[in-house]
C-alpha cells in the first residue's frame, strides 16, 4: 500500500482540528514568542517571580522542557492554522457524510448539484471510480467523499504538524515521569 494513501482524511483530522485546544494553540505561533523567548518578557518575569516568591533564582532561563512546550505549541498551532485554512467547510461543519446528507439534501438546488457534479468529475481518482445514477443523494455523497480526500499535501502537512507538536508537548511530561520512576526504583 502506498504511504500517501495512509494520510488521515479531513474527517479524521477534524477531531483534532475542531477541538478547543487546537483553536487556542492556533495563536501559539504569534503569542508564545512574546511570552517565552522575548528578552523583555523574560526580564519582566524575573522581576515578578523574584519579588513574589522567596528563594527563587534570579537567573531564570528557558529550560529544555520550556523549549519543548514552546516548539510543540508552535508546531501544533501551525497544524491548526493549516487545518482551519484548508479543511473544506462541509467537513468542519458536519464531520460525517450521514450528517451532511441529513442536513443538506433537503436544501440542495439544481445549480448546487451541477457545481458539485463538476467538482466530483474534476477529482475522480482511485477512490471514486464512478458516479452512481444521477440522484441527489449519490451526488452529495460523492461530493462529500471527494472533499474529504481533497488537498492531500495539506492533510499530510497538518497531520505531521499535529503529530510533531503533540510529541514535543508530551516530551517534558514523559521525561519527568521517567525521572520519578528512576527515583522510586533507587
mmCIF file of C-alpha atoms in Angstrom:
data_model
loop_
_atom_site.group_PDB
_atom_site.id
_atom_site.type_symbol
_atom_site.label_atom_id
_atom_site.label_comp_id
_atom_site.label_asym_id
_atom_site.label_seq_id
_atom_site.Cartn_x
_atom_site.Cartn_y
_atom_site.Cartn_z
ATOM 1 C CA UNK A 1 0.000 0.000 0.000
ATOM 2 C CA UNK A 2 1.251 3.460 -0.902
ATOM 3 C CA UNK A 3 2.273 5.560 2.120
ATOM 4 C CA UNK A 4 0.347 8.570 0.778
ATOM 5 C CA UNK A 5 -2.871 6.533 0.903
ATOM 6 C CA UNK A 6 -2.481 6.322 4.697
ATOM 7 C CA UNK A 7 -2.719 10.094 5.156
ATOM 8 C CA UNK A 8 -5.620 10.869 7.502
ATOM 9 C CA UNK A 9 -8.641 12.308 5.711
ATOM 10 C CA UNK A 10 -10.248 15.585 6.772
ATOM 11 C CA UNK A 11 -12.870 13.767 8.878
ATOM 12 C CA UNK A 12 -10.108 12.152 10.924
ATOM 13 C CA UNK A 13 -8.231 15.447 11.297
ATOM 14 C CA UNK A 14 -11.493 17.148 12.318
ATOM 15 C CA UNK A 15 -11.352 15.534 15.769
ATOM 16 C CA UNK A 16 -8.138 17.406 16.496
ATOM 17 C CA UNK A 17 -8.684 20.465 14.301
ATOM 18 C CA UNK A 18 -12.096 21.402 15.713
ATOM 19 C CA UNK A 19 -11.065 20.875 19.346
ATOM 20 C CA UNK A 20 -10.807 23.783 21.772
ATOM 21 C CA UNK A 21 -7.065 23.199 22.449
ATOM 22 C CA UNK A 22 -6.400 23.257 18.715
ATOM 23 C CA UNK A 23 -8.223 26.556 18.273
ATOM 24 C CA UNK A 24 -6.324 28.034 21.224
ATOM 25 C CA UNK A 25 -2.946 26.744 20.024
ATOM 26 C CA UNK A 26 -3.557 28.326 16.610
ATOM 27 C CA UNK A 27 -2.464 31.539 18.338
ATOM 28 C CA UNK A 28 0.697 29.942 19.770
ATOM 29 C CA UNK A 29 2.997 30.960 16.903
ATOM 30 C CA UNK A 30 2.038 34.582 17.486
ATOM 31 C CA UNK A 31 1.788 34.773 21.273
ATOM 32 C CA UNK A 32 4.399 32.335 22.536
ATOM 33 C CA UNK A 33 7.327 34.313 21.158
ATOM 34 C CA UNK A 34 6.231 37.311 23.180
ATOM 35 C CA UNK A 35 5.748 35.262 26.338
ATOM 36 C CA UNK A 36 8.669 32.848 26.227
ATOM 37 C CA UNK A 37 11.543 33.909 24.030
ATOM 38 C CA UNK A 38 11.327 37.677 24.133
ATOM 39 C CA UNK A 39 14.111 39.074 26.335
ATOM 40 C CA UNK A 40 11.925 41.869 27.637
ATOM 41 C CA UNK A 41 9.206 39.421 28.717
ATOM 42 C CA UNK A 42 11.840 37.270 30.458
ATOM 43 C CA UNK A 43 13.167 40.323 32.300
ATOM 44 C CA UNK A 44 9.667 41.206 33.495
ATOM 45 C CA UNK A 45 9.026 37.585 34.530
ATOM 46 C CA UNK A 46 12.280 37.510 36.520
ATOM 47 C CA UNK A 47 11.236 40.640 38.380
ATOM 48 C CA UNK A 48 7.744 39.384 39.114
ATOM 49 C CA UNK A 49 8.836 35.931 40.248
ATOM 50 C CA UNK A 50 11.806 37.086 42.327
ATOM 51 C CA UNK A 51 9.701 39.615 44.227
ATOM 52 C CA UNK A 52 6.639 37.360 44.574
ATOM 53 C CA UNK A 53 8.387 34.196 45.703
ATOM 54 C CA UNK A 54 11.102 33.942 48.309
ATOM 55 C CA UNK A 55 14.164 31.976 47.286
ATOM 56 C CA UNK A 56 13.527 31.840 43.549
ATOM 57 C CA UNK A 57 16.579 32.036 41.350
ATOM 58 C CA UNK A 58 17.093 35.375 39.636
ATOM 59 C CA UNK A 59 18.762 33.792 36.604
ATOM 60 C CA UNK A 60 15.637 32.219 35.130
ATOM 61 C CA UNK A 61 16.361 30.861 31.675
ATOM 62 C CA UNK A 62 14.310 28.752 29.305
ATOM 63 C CA UNK A 63 14.830 25.046 30.008
ATOM 64 C CA UNK A 64 14.668 22.082 27.641
ATOM 65 C CA UNK A 65 11.091 21.397 28.778
ATOM 66 C CA UNK A 66 10.081 25.000 28.179
ATOM 67 C CA UNK A 67 11.555 24.863 24.680
ATOM 68 C CA UNK A 68 9.660 21.613 24.029
ATOM 69 C CA UNK A 69 6.435 23.259 25.137
ATOM 70 C CA UNK A 70 7.209 26.341 23.036
ATOM 71 C CA UNK A 71 8.079 24.467 19.853
ATOM 72 C CA UNK A 72 5.354 21.874 20.426
ATOM 73 C CA UNK A 73 2.763 24.628 20.794
ATOM 74 C CA UNK A 74 4.034 26.482 17.746
ATOM 75 C CA UNK A 75 4.188 23.353 15.572
ATOM 76 C CA UNK A 76 0.753 22.180 16.729
ATOM 77 C CA UNK A 77 -0.567 25.720 16.186
ATOM 78 C CA UNK A 78 0.767 25.708 12.628
ATOM 79 C CA UNK A 79 -1.108 22.438 12.049
ATOM 80 C CA UNK A 80 -4.239 24.084 13.410
ATOM 81 C CA UNK A 81 -3.780 27.046 11.078
ATOM 82 C CA UNK A 82 -3.399 24.698 8.074
ATOM 83 C CA UNK A 83 -6.481 22.752 9.132
ATOM 84 C CA UNK A 84 -8.512 25.946 9.528
ATOM 85 C CA UNK A 85 -7.362 27.315 6.178
ATOM 86 C CA UNK A 86 -7.647 24.189 4.032
ATOM 87 C CA UNK A 87 -10.222 21.802 5.512
ATOM 88 C CA UNK A 88 -13.453 22.088 3.490
ATOM 89 C CA UNK A 89 -16.248 23.853 5.378
ATOM 90 C CA UNK A 90 -18.616 20.913 4.876
ATOM 91 C CA UNK A 91 -16.212 18.589 6.708
ATOM 92 C CA UNK A 92 -15.593 21.070 9.542
ATOM 93 C CA UNK A 93 -19.317 21.626 9.986
ATOM 94 C CA UNK A 94 -20.745 18.105 9.699
ATOM 95 C CA UNK A 95 -17.930 15.622 10.349
ATOM 96 C CA UNK A 96 -19.503 12.711 8.519
ATOM 97 C CA UNK A 97 -21.438 12.071 5.344
ATOM 98 C CA UNK A 98 -24.634 10.975 7.146
ATOM 99 C CA UNK A 99 -24.978 14.300 8.982
ATOM 100 C CA UNK A 100 -24.081 16.155 5.786
ATOM 101 C CA UNK A 101 -26.767 14.345 3.761
ATOM 102 C CA UNK A 102 -29.318 14.708 6.554
ATOM 103 C CA UNK A 103 -28.929 18.491 6.653
ATOM 104 C CA UNK A 104 -28.094 19.376 3.045
ATOM 105 C CA UNK A 105 -30.226 17.022 0.958
ATOM 106 C CA UNK A 106 -33.474 18.866 1.622
ATOM 107 C CA UNK A 107 -31.970 22.208 0.591
ATOM 108 C CA UNK A 108 -29.952 21.201 -2.467
ATOM 109 C CA UNK A 109 -30.766 23.034 -5.705
ATOM 110 C CA UNK A 110 -30.047 22.155 -9.318
ATOM 111 C CA UNK A 111 -27.175 24.647 -9.605
ATOM 112 C CA UNK A 112 -25.606 23.132 -6.466
ATOM 113 C CA UNK A 113 -25.872 19.649 -7.959
ATOM 114 C CA UNK A 114 -24.336 20.885 -11.201
ATOM 115 C CA UNK A 115 -21.426 22.543 -9.382
ATOM 116 C CA UNK A 116 -20.872 19.525 -7.156
ATOM 117 C CA UNK A 117 -21.009 17.132 -10.116
ATOM 118 C CA UNK A 118 -18.342 19.178 -11.887
ATOM 119 C CA UNK A 119 -16.194 19.102 -8.760
ATOM 120 C CA UNK A 120 -16.573 15.331 -8.441
ATOM 121 C CA UNK A 121 -15.617 14.785 -12.073
ATOM 122 C CA UNK A 122 -12.553 17.019 -11.679
ATOM 123 C CA UNK A 123 -11.373 14.949 -8.696
ATOM 124 C CA UNK A 124 -12.065 11.435 -9.974
ATOM 125 C CA UNK A 125 -9.224 9.138 -8.952
ATOM 126 C CA UNK A 126 -8.785 5.671 -7.481
ATOM 127 C CA UNK A 127 -11.137 6.469 -4.576
ATOM 128 C CA UNK A 128 -14.088 7.420 -6.791
ATOM 129 C CA UNK A 129 -14.380 5.109 -9.767
ATOM 130 C CA UNK A 130 -17.861 6.029 -10.889
ATOM 131 C CA UNK A 131 -20.806 8.243 -10.171
ATOM 132 C CA UNK A 132 -23.993 6.420 -9.308
ATOM 133 C CA UNK A 133 -27.059 7.025 -11.449
ATOM 134 C CA UNK A 134 -27.974 10.662 -11.152
ATOM 135 C CA UNK A 135 -29.746 11.225 -7.894
ATOM 136 C CA UNK A 136 -29.056 13.974 -5.428
ATOM 137 C CA UNK A 137 -28.072 11.651 -2.586
ATOM 138 C CA UNK A 138 -25.379 9.936 -4.644
ATOM 139 C CA UNK A 139 -24.031 13.222 -5.947
ATOM 140 C CA UNK A 140 -23.892 14.797 -2.490
ATOM 141 C CA UNK A 141 -22.260 11.685 -1.020
ATOM 142 C CA UNK A 142 -19.638 11.580 -3.777
ATOM 143 C CA UNK A 143 -19.086 15.322 -3.408
ATOM 144 C CA UNK A 144 -18.537 14.962 0.348
ATOM 145 C CA UNK A 145 -16.210 11.988 -0.191
ATOM 146 C CA UNK A 146 -14.193 13.964 -2.750
ATOM 147 C CA UNK A 147 -13.895 16.888 -0.322
ATOM 148 C CA UNK A 148 -12.853 14.528 2.460
ATOM 149 C CA UNK A 149 -9.922 13.269 0.374
ATOM 150 C CA UNK A 150 -9.014 16.629 -1.176
ATOM 151 C CA UNK A 151 -5.758 18.559 -0.675
ATOM 152 C CA UNK A 152 -3.624 15.522 0.083
ATOM 153 C CA UNK A 153 -0.451 17.530 0.781
ATOM 154 C CA UNK A 154 -2.248 19.887 3.172
ATOM 155 C CA UNK A 155 -3.678 16.871 5.028
ATOM 156 C CA UNK A 156 -0.179 15.386 5.223
ATOM 157 C CA UNK A 157 1.301 18.672 6.478
ATOM 158 C CA UNK A 158 -1.456 19.197 9.067
ATOM 159 C CA UNK A 159 -1.093 15.584 10.259
ATOM 160 C CA UNK A 160 2.684 15.913 10.581
ATOM 161 C CA UNK A 161 2.416 19.230 12.430
ATOM 162 C CA UNK A 162 -0.284 17.946 14.792
ATOM 163 C CA UNK A 163 1.759 14.798 15.479
ATOM 164 C CA UNK A 164 5.090 16.599 15.890
ATOM 165 C CA UNK A 165 3.525 19.205 18.144
ATOM 166 C CA UNK A 166 1.895 16.562 20.339
ATOM 167 C CA UNK A 167 5.182 14.670 20.677
ATOM 168 C CA UNK A 168 7.042 17.819 21.740
ATOM 169 C CA UNK A 169 4.265 18.802 24.144
ATOM 170 C CA UNK A 170 4.276 15.298 25.650
ATOM 171 C CA UNK A 171 8.079 15.007 25.924
ATOM 172 C CA UNK A 172 8.562 17.085 29.132
ATOM 173 C CA UNK A 173 5.864 15.029 30.877
ATOM 174 C CA UNK A 174 7.469 11.783 29.744
ATOM 175 C CA UNK A 175 10.921 12.901 30.920
ATOM 176 C CA UNK A 176 9.509 13.959 34.300
ATOM 177 C CA UNK A 177 7.704 10.628 34.628
ATOM 178 C CA UNK A 178 10.918 8.738 33.833
ATOM 179 C CA UNK A 179 12.838 10.777 36.442
ATOM 180 C CA UNK A 180 10.229 9.943 39.074
ATOM 181 C CA UNK A 181 10.283 6.242 38.184
ATOM 182 C CA UNK A 182 14.092 6.239 38.329
ATOM 183 C CA UNK A 183 13.992 7.924 41.763
ATOM 184 C CA UNK A 184 11.432 5.415 43.049
ATOM 185 C CA UNK A 185 13.474 2.464 41.832
ATOM 186 C CA UNK A 186 16.624 3.597 43.633
#
